[in-house]
Short mmCIF file of C-alpha atoms and ligand atoms in Angstrom, two decimals:
data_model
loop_
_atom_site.label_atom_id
_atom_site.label_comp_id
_atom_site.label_asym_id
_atom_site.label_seq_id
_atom_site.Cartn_x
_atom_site.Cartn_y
_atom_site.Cartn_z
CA UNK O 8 170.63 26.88 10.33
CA UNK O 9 169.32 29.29 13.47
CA UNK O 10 171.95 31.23 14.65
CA UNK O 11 172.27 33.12 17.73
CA UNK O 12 174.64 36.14 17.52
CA UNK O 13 175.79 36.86 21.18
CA UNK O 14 176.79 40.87 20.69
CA UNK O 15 175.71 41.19 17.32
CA UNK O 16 175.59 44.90 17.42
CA UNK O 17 178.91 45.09 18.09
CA UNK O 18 182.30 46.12 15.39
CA UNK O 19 182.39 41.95 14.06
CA UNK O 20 179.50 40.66 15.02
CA UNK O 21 177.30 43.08 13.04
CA UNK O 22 178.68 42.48 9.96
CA UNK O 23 179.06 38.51 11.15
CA UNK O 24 175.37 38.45 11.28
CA UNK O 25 174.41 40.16 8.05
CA UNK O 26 176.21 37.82 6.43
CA UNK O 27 175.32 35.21 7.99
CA UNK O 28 171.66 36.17 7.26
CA UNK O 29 172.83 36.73 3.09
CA UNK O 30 173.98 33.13 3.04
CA UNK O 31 170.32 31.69 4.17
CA UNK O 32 170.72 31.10 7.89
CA UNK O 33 168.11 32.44 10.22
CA UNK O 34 169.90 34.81 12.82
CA UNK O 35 168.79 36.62 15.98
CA UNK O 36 170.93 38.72 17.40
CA UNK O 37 171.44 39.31 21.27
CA UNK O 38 173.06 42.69 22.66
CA UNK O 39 173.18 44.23 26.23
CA UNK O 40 173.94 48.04 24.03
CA UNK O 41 176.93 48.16 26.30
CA UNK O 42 179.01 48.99 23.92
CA UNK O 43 176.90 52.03 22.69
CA UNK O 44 176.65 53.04 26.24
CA UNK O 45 180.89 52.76 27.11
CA UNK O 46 180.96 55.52 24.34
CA UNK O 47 179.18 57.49 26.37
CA UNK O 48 180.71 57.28 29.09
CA UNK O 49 183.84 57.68 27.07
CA UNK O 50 183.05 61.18 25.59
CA UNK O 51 183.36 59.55 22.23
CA UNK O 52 181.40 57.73 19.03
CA UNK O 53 182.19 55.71 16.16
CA UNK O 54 183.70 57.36 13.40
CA UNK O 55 180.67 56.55 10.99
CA UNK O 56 177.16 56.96 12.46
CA UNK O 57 175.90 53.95 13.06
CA UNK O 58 171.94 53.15 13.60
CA UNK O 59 169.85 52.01 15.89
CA UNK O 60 169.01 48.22 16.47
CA UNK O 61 165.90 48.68 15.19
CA UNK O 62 166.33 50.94 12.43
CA UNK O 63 169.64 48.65 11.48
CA UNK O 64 166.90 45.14 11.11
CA UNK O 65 164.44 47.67 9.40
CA UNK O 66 167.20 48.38 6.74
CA UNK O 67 168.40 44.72 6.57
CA UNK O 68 164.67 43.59 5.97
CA UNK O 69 164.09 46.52 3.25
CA UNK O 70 167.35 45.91 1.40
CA UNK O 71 167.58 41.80 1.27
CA UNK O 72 163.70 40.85 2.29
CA UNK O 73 165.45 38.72 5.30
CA UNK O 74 164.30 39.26 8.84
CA UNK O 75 167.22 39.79 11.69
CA UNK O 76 165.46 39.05 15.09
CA UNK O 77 167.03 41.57 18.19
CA UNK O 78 166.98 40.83 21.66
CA UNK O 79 168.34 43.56 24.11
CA UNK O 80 169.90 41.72 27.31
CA UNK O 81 172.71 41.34 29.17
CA UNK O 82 174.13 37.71 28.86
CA UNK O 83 177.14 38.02 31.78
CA UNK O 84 174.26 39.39 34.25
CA UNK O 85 170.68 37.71 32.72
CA UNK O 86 171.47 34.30 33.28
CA UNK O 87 168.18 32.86 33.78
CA UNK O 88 166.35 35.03 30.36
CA UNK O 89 169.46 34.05 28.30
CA UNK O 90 168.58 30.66 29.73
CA UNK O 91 164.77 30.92 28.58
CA UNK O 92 165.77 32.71 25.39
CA UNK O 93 167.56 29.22 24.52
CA UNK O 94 164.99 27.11 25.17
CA UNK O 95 162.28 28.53 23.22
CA UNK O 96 164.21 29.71 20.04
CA UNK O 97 166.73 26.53 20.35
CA UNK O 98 169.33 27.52 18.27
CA UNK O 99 171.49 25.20 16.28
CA UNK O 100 174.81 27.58 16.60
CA UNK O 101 175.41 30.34 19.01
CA UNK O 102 178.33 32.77 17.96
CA UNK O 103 179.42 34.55 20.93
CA UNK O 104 181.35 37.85 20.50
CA UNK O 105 179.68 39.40 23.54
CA UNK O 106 182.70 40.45 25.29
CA UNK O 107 184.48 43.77 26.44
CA UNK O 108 187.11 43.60 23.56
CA UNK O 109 189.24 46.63 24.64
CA UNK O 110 192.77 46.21 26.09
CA UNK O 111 193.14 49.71 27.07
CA UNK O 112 189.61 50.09 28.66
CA UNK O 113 190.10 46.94 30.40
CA UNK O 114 193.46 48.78 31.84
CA UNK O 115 191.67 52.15 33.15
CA UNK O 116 190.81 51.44 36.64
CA UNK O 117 190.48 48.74 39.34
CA UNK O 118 186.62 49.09 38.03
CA UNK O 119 187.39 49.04 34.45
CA UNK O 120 189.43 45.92 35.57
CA UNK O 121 186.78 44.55 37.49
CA UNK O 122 184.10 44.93 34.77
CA UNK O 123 186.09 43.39 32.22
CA UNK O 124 186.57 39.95 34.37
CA UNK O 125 183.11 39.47 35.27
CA UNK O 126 181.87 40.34 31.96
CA UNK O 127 183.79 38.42 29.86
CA UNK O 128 184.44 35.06 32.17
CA UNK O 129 180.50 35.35 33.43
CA UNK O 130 178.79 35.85 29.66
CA UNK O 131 181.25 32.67 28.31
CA UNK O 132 180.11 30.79 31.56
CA UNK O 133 176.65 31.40 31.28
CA UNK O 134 176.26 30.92 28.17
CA UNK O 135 178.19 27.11 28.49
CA UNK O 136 176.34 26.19 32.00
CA UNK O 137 172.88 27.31 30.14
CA UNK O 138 173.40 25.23 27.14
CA UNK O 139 174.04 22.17 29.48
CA UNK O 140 171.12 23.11 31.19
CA UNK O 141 168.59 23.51 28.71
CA UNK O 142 170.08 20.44 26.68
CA UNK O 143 170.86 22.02 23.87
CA UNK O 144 173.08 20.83 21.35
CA UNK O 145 174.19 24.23 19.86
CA UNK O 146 177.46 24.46 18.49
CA UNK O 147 179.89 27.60 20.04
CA UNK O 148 181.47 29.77 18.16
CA UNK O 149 183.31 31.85 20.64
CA UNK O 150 185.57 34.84 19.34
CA UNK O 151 189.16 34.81 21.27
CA UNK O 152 192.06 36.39 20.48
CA UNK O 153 195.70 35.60 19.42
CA UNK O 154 196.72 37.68 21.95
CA UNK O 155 196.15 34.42 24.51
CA UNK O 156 199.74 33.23 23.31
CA UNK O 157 201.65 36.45 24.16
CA UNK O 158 203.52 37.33 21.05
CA UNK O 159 207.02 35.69 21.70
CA UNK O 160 207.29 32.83 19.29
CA UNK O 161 210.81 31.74 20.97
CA UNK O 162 212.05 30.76 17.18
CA UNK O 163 209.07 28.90 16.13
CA UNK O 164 205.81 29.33 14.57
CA UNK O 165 202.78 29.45 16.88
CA UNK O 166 200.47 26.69 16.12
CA UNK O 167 196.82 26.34 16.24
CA UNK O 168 196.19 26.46 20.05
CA UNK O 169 197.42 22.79 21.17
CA UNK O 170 201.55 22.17 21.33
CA UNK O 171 203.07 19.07 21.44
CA UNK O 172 205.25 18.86 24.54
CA UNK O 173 207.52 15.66 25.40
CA UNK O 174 207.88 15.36 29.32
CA UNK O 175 209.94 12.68 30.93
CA UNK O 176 207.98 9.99 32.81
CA UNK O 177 209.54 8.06 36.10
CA UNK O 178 211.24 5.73 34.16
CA UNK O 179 212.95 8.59 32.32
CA UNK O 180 211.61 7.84 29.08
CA UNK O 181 210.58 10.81 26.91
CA UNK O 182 206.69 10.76 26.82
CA UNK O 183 204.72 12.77 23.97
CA UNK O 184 201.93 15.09 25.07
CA UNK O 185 199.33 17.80 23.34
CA UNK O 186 198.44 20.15 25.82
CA UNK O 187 196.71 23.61 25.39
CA UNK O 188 199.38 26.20 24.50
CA UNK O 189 200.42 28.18 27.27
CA UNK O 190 199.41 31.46 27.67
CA UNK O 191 200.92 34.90 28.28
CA UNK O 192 198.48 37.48 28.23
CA UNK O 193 199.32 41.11 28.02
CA UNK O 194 195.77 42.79 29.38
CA UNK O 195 193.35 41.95 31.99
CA UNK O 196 191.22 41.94 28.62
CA UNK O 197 193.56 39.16 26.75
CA UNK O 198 193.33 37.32 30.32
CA UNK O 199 190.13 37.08 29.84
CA UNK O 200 190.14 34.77 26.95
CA UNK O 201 192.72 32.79 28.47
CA UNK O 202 189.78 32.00 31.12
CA UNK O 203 187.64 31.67 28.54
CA UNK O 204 189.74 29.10 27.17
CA UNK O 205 189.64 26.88 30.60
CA UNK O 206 186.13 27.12 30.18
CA UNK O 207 185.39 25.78 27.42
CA UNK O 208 188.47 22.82 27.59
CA UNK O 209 186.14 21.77 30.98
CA UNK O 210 182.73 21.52 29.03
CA UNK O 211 184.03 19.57 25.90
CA UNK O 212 185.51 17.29 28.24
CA UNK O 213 182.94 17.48 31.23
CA UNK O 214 179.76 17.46 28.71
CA UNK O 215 180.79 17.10 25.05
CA UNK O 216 179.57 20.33 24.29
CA UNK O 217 180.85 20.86 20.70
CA UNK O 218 183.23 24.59 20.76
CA UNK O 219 185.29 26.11 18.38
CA UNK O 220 187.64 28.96 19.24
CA UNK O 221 188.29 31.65 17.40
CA UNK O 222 191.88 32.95 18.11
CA UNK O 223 191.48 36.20 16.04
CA UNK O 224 194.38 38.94 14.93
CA UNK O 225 193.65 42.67 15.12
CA UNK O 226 190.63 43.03 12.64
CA UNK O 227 191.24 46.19 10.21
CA UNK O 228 188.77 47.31 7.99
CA UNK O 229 185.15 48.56 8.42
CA UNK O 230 183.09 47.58 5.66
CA UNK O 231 181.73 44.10 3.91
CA UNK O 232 179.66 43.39 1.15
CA UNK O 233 176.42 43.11 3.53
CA UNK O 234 177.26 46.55 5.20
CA UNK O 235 177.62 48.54 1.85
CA UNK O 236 173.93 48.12 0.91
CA UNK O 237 172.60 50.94 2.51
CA UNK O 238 173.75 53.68 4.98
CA UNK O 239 171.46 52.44 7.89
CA UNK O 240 173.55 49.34 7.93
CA UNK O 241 177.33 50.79 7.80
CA UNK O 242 179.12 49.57 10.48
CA UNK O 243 181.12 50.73 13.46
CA UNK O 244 184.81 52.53 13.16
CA UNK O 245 186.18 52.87 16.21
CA UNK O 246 189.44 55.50 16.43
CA UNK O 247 189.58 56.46 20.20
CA UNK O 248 192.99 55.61 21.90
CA UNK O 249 190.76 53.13 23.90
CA UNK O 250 188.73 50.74 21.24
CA UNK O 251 191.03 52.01 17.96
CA UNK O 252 192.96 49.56 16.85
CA UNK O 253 196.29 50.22 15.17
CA UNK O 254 195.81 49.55 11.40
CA UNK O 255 192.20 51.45 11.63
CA UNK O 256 193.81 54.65 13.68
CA UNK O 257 196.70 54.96 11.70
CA UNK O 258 194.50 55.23 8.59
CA UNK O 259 191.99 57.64 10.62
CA UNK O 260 194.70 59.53 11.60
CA UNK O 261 196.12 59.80 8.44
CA UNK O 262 192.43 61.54 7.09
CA UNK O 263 192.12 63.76 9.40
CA UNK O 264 195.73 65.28 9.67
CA UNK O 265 196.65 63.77 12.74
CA UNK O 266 200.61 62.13 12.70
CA UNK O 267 200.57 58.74 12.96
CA UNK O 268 201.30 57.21 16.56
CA UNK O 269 203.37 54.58 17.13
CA UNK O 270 203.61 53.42 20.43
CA UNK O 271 207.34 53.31 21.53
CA UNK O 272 209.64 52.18 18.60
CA UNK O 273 206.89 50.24 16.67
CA UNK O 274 208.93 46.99 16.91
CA UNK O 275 205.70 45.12 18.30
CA UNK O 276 204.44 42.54 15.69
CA UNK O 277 200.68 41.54 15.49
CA UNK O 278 198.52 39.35 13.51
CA UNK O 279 195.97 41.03 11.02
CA UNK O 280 192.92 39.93 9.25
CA UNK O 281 190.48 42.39 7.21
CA UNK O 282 186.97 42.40 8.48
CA UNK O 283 185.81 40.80 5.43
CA UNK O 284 187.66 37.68 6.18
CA UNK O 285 186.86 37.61 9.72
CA UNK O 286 182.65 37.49 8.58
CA UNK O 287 184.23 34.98 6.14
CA UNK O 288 185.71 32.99 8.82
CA UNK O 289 182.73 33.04 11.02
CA UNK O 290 180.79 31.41 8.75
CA UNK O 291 182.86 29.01 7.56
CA UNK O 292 183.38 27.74 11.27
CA UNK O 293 179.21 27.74 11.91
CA UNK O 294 178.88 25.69 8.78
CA UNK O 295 181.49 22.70 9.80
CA UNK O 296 180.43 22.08 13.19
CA UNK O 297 182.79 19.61 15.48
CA UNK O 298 181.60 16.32 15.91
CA UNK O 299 180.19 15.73 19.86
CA UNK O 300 183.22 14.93 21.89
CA UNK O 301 185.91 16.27 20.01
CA UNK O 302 188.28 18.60 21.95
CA UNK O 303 187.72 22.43 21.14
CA UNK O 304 188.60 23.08 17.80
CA UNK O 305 191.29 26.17 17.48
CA UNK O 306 191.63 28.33 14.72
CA UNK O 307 193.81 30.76 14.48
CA UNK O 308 191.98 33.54 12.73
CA UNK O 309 194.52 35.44 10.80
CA UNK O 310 196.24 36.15 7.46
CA UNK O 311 199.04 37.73 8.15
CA UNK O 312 201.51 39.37 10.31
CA UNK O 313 203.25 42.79 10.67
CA UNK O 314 205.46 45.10 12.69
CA UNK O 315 204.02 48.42 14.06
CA UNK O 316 206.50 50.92 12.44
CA UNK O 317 205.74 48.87 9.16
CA UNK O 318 202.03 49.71 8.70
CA UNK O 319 203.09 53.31 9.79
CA UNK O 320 205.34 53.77 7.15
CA UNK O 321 203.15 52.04 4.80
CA UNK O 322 200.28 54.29 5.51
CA UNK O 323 203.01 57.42 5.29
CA UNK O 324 204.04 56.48 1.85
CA UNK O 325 200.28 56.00 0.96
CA UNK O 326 199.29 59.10 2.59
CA UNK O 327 202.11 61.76 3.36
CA UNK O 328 201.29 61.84 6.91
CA UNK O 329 203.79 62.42 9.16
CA UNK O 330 204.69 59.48 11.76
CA UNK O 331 205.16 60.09 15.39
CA UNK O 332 206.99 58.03 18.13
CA UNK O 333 204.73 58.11 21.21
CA UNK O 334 205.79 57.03 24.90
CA UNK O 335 204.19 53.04 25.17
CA UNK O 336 201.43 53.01 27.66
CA UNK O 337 201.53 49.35 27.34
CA UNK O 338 203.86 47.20 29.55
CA UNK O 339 204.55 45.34 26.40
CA UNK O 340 207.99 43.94 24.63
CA UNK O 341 209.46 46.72 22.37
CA UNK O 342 210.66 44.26 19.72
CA UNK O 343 209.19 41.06 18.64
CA UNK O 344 208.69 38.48 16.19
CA UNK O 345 205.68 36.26 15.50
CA UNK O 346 204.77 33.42 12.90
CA UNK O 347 201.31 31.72 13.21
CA UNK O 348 199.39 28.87 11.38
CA UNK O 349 196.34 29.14 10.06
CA UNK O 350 195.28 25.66 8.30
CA UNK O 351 192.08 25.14 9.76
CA UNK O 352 190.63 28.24 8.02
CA UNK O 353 192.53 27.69 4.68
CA UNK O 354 191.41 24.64 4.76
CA UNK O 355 188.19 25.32 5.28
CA UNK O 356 188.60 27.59 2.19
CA UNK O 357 189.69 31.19 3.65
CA UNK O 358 191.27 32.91 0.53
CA UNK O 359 193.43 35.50 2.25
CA UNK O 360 192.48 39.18 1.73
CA UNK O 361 196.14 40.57 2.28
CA UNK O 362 197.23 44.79 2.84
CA UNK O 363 198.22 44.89 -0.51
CA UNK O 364 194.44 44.28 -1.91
CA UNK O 365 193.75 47.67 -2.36
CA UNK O 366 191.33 47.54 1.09
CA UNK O 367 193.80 50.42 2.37
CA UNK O 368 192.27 52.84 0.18
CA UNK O 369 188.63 52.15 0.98
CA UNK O 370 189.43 52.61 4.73
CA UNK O 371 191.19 55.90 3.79
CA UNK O 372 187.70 57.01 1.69
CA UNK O 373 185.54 56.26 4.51
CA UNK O 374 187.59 57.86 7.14
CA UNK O 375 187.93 61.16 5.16
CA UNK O 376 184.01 61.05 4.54
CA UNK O 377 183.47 60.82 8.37
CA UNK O 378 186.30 63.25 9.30
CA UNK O 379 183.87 66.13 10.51
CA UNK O 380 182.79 64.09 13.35
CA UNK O 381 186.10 63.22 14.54
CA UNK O 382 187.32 64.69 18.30
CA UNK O 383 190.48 64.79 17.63
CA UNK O 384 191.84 64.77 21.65
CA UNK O 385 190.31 61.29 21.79
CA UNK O 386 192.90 60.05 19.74
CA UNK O 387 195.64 59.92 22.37
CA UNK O 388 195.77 56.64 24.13
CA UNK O 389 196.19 57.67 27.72
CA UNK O 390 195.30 54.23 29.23
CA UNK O 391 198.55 53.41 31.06
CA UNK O 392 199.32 49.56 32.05
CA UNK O 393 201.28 50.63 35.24
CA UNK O 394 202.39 53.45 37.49
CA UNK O 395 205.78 53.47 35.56
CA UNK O 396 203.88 53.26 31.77
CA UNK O 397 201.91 56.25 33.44
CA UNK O 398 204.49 57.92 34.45
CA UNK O 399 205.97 58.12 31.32
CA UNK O 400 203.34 59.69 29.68
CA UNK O 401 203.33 62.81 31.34
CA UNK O 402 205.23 65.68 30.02
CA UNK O 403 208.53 66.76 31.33
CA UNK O 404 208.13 70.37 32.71
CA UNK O 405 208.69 73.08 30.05
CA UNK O 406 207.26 71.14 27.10
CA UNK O 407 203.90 72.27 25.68
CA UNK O 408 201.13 69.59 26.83
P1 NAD K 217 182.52 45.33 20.08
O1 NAD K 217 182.75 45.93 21.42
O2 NAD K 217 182.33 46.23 18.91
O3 NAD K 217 181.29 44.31 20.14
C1 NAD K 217 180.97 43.54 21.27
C2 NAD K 217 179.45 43.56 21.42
O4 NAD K 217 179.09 42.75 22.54
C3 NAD K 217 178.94 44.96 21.71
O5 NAD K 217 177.86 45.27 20.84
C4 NAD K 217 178.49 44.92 23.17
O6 NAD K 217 177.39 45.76 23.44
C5 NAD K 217 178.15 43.43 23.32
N1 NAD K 217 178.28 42.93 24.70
C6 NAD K 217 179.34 43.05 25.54
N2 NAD K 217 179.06 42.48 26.73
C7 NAD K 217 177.80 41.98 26.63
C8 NAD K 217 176.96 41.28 27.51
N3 NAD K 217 177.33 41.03 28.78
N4 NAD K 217 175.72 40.92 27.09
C9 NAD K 217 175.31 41.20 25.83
N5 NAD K 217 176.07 41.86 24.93
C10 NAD K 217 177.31 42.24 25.33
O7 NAD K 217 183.75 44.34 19.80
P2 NAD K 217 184.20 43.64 18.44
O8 NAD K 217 185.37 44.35 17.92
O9 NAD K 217 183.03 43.40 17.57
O10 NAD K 217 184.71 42.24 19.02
C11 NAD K 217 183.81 41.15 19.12
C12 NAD K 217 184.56 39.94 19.68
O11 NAD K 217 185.65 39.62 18.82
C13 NAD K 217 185.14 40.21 21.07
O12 NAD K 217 184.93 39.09 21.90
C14 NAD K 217 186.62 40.41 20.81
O13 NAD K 217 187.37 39.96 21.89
C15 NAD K 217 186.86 39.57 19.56
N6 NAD K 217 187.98 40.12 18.77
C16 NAD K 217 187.91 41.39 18.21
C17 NAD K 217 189.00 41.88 17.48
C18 NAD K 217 189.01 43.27 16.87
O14 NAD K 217 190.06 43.69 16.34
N7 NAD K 217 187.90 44.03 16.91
C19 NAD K 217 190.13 41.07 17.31
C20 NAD K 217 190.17 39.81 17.88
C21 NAD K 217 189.08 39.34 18.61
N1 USQ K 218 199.64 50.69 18.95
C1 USQ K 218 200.41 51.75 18.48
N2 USQ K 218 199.78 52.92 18.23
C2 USQ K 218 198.45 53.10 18.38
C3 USQ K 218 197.66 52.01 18.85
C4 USQ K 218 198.30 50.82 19.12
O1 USQ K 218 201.62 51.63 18.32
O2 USQ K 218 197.95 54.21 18.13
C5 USQ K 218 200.29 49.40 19.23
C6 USQ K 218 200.00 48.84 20.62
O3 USQ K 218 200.91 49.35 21.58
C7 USQ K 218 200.14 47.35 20.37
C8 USQ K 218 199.68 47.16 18.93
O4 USQ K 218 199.73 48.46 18.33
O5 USQ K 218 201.48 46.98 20.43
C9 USQ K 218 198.28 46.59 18.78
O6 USQ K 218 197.35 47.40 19.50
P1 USQ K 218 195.79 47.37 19.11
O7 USQ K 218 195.08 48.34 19.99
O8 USQ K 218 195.63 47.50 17.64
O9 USQ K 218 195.38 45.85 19.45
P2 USQ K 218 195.14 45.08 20.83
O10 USQ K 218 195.15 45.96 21.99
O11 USQ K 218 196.07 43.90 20.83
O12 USQ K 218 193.64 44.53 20.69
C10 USQ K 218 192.99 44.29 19.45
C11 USQ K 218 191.49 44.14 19.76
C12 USQ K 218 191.29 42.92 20.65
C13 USQ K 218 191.90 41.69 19.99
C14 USQ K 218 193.38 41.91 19.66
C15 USQ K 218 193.94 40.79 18.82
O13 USQ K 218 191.00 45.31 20.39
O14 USQ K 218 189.89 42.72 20.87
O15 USQ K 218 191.78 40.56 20.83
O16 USQ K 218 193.50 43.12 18.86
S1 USQ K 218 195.65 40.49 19.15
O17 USQ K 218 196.38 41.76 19.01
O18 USQ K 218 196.09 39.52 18.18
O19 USQ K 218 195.76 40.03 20.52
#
């Protein structure tokens, strides 16, 4: 099949592609580089040293004898080459993961605000008002996030992005309805995909364009099968307090001597899945396309959940390293619990890689390896939701900053 990878130089969609490319389909990949560039501007880089685009499809090609094709541009700003791009290469799927992903950049500045809405809403929308277009009868594979439910399950276990509701109609009998599942998002960067969502509810309907949506956990792990071949193709490992994510910093931290830090009391539950699964996942959704005029199929894209303080006294035990309780920066509930389904992927034939798989230990190895090009003050998160959140974070007079 010809797949389109829409920020395939990115954390997932790297490793998306290469195996997409391993199991026979013919990918290009399409990248702005914004993503190498916000480290810059960040004062920061991925843990492991990643490649350039062009020495990364050299590597690919010399390892597997499979060509990646790599097209720098932006697809939120470029409307009109993503537009041509489509129409000469005419790709059967287009996996889109070309998005500002960070909740904590997204929460910077009115500008870091700003950026985040028209990138993310603009790159979904071009991409859907191109294929229209251009006629093109590409399935989407768009990358959301669980984080479009909020995380309160109010008793009952979050299902796969439609929830049956029963309203009362005039005659005040009880009538049954599926609606999309509310949403509650806790970033301008998780209210992104809850536009994104609108989106692509209007163009299944509107033009039968045949979606499937992601809803992905907090992805932990750095390295796949594909990625492991060769050192020009390792991927990124993000541990900044803006793009880390918990499971990944706490086992970064962890390497390089740093206590663990757990936002507030570390009662906040999250869905997981290991970056293995989530390349896993991506494929299995290109291969079983929708039929035309189907609603957009949900997925939630995750194998398990857990609570904050729990990974960090996992990775303690594991590690000896010393947990801290940080101030939250995030206006986020202290305490929660969450259940989710994932059938679709399990059906589909996910087989759950789970903590306790022994994946722990490679993350620890490869953090350790890289631990000489770790800046260590770029591990607090100082990206505060609010004025009171920011408040918070400063210290009290007479303590040592
Ligand atoms: P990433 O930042 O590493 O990758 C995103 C890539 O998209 C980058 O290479 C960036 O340069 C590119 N990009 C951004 N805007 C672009 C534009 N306008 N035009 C072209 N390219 C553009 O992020 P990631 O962790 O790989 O996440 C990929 C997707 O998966 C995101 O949409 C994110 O919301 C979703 N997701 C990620 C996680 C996670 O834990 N990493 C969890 C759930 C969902
Ligand atoms: N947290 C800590 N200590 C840290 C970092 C984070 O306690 O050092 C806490 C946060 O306060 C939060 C939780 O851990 O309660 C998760 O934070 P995170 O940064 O790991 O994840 P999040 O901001 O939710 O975003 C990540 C990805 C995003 C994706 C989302 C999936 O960056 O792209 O959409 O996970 S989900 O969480 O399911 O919404």
């Amino acid at each position: 099949m010809k797949v389109l990878v829409l920020g395939g130089d990115g954390f997932c969609g790297w490793a998306s592609s290469l195996r997409l490319s391993a199991a026979g389909h013919e990918v290009r990949i399409v990248d702005n580089l914004s993503r190498r560039r916000i480290d810059e501007e960040l004062g920061c880089s991925s843990l492991t040293p990643i490649a350039s685009p062009r020495e990364r499809v050299e590597a690919w090609r010399a390892c597997t004898g499979r060509d990646l094709g790599f097209d720098e541009l932006d697809v939120a700003r470029d409307a009109s080459g993503l537009g041509a791009l489509l129409r000469a290469w005419r790709p059967e799927a287009v996996v889109h993961f070309a998005e500002q992903r960070a909740a904590p950049y997204s929460m910077k500045s009115a500008g870091h605000k700003r950026y985040t809405v028209a990138n993310n809403v603009e790159a979904t929308h071009n991409l859907l008002s191109a294929l229209v277009e251009e006629r093109i009868d590409a399935h989407v594979v768009h990358l959301g996030t669980m984080g479009v439910y909020g995380y309160g399950t109010a008793g009952a276990t979050l299902p796969e992005g439609y929830l049956t509701v029963a309203v009362r109609g005039d005659d005040g009998a009880p009538i049954e309805q599926e609606i999309l599942h509310p949403t509650s998002p806790g970033s301008i960067y998780h209210l992104t995909k809850c536009l994104d969502q609108q989106l692509f509810a209007f163009y299944a309907r509107n033009d039968r364009l045949r979606i499937t949506d992601l809803h992905q956990g907090i992805v932990w792990g750095t390295m796949t099968d594909e990625t492991a071949l060769d050192p020009q193709l390792i991927n990124r490992f993000d541990y900044d307090g803006d793009y880390g994510t918990v499971l990944n910093r706490f086992l970064m931290q962890a390497a390089v001597g740093h206590p663990l830090t757990v936002h507030g009391s570390g009662g906040q539950t999250r869905a997981f899945i290991h970056l293995r699964d989530s390349v896993r996942c991506v494929q299995l959704a290109v291969e079983t396309p929708p039929a035309r005029g189907e609603r957009v199929r949900i997925c939630n894209q995750m194998t398990e959940t857990h609570r904050v303080r729990d990974l960090a006294a996992l990775v303690s035990r594991l590690t000896g390293a010393p947990v801290e309780h940080v101030p939250n920066p995030r206006e986020e509930a202290p305490e929660n619990e969450l259940r989710a389904r994932n059938d679709h992927l399990l059906r589909l034939g996910l087989q759950p890689t789970r903590l306790a798989s022994g994946l722990l230990e490679e993350v620890l190895q490869i953090a350790a390896r890289f631990r000489h090009r770790a800046d260590l003050s770029r591990i607090p998160c100082r990206s505060a939701w609010n004025e009171a959140r920011a408040a918070e974070l400063q210290p009290s007079p007479g303590t040592r900053p």
